Amino acid sequence: MGKGSRNAALLAESRDRIKAQEELAMATIAGNMAVDMQGERSSKPSKKEKDKKDKLAAEPSKLKIGLSDLGGMAAAQGLNEGWSYLMRVAGRASVDGFVAENNDYLQASFPAIGGLLWYLIELYGVGKAPPGSFKMGRMEAAKVLGNLGMSKFFQAIRSRGAATKRELELAQADAQKAIADNKVMAENLEKLKVALKESAEREAQLKRGGNGNGGTR
């Protein structure tokens, strides 16, 4: 075998080795890419799982709901009691004025009207997404405040009605008593007239009897 044949064989062997190495490198790269794609596919959550996670994230927890409701009720009670206290102070200062005479209605006015308007404003601001815990707390406060005001308003109406009924009953009782007293007085006056008439007749008889005795002497 000549020297040229050996060189050609070595060159061909070298090319085959390089080609084999290139094919091995390409296969390794392809395998790595396939593994990476499979890993990304397996780590990516499904649509169902994603929707479930989004739903859980959007829904407030029971603790937040409870705290928002309790906070709203406490805020409504505080506003109601604070306004009632201010109206009582104003009524004592007014003595016999408008604030004193209508103090019960004034105590119910702000909670009833203000709570209703507040609730309507909060309700108007509710969008498609569920309201947050702070929003729910404000709505609860507005609703409770309005209910407390309306309760006070109807209580004032019932109290005024009961007071008017008692005054009417007392007035009727006084009128009946006055009629009875007038009847008794009329009877006593009639008796007195009769007694005076009888007394005048006796006095007249005594005078006539005295004059007759004097004439015979």
mmCIF file of N, CA and C in Angstrom, residues 7 40 89 113 141 177-178 182:
data_model
loop_
_atom_site.group_PDB
_atom_site.id
_atom_site.type_symbol
_atom_site.label_atom_id
_atom_site.label_comp_id
_atom_site.label_asym_id
_atom_site.label_seq_id
_atom_site.Cartn_x
_atom_site.Cartn_y
_atom_site.Cartn_z
ATOM 1 N N ASN A 7 -2.723 8.074 3.473
ATOM 2 C CA ASN A 7 -3.186 9.445 3.788
ATOM 3 C C ASN A 7 -4.671 9.608 3.467
ATOM 4 N N GLU A 40 -41.298 22.372 30.448
ATOM 5 C CA GLU A 40 -42.157 23.552 30.435
ATOM 6 C C GLU A 40 -43.622 23.156 30.315
ATOM 7 N N VAL A 89 -78.053 66.734 73.178
ATOM 8 C CA VAL A 89 -77.406 67.941 73.692
ATOM 9 C C VAL A 89 -78.052 69.187 73.097
ATOM 10 N N ILE A 113 -81.881 58.653 56.525
ATOM 11 C CA ILE A 113 -81.643 59.213 55.188
ATOM 12 C C ILE A 113 -80.195 59.006 54.763
ATOM 13 N N ALA A 141 -72.208 48.658 56.827
ATOM 14 C CA ALA A 141 -72.365 49.806 57.723
ATOM 15 C C ALA A 141 -73.506 50.707 57.267
ATOM 16 N N LYS A 177 -115.336 64.391 83.959
ATOM 17 C CA LYS A 177 -115.316 64.818 85.350
ATOM 18 C C LYS A 177 -115.911 66.207 85.497
ATOM 19 N N ALA A 178 -115.578 67.074 84.533
ATOM 20 C CA ALA A 178 -116.130 68.438 84.591
ATOM 21 C C ALA A 178 -117.647 68.406 84.424
ATOM 22 N N ASN A 182 -120.175 69.658 87.132
ATOM 23 C CA ASN A 182 -121.180 70.672 86.799
ATOM 24 C C ASN A 182 -122.588 70.198 87.153
#
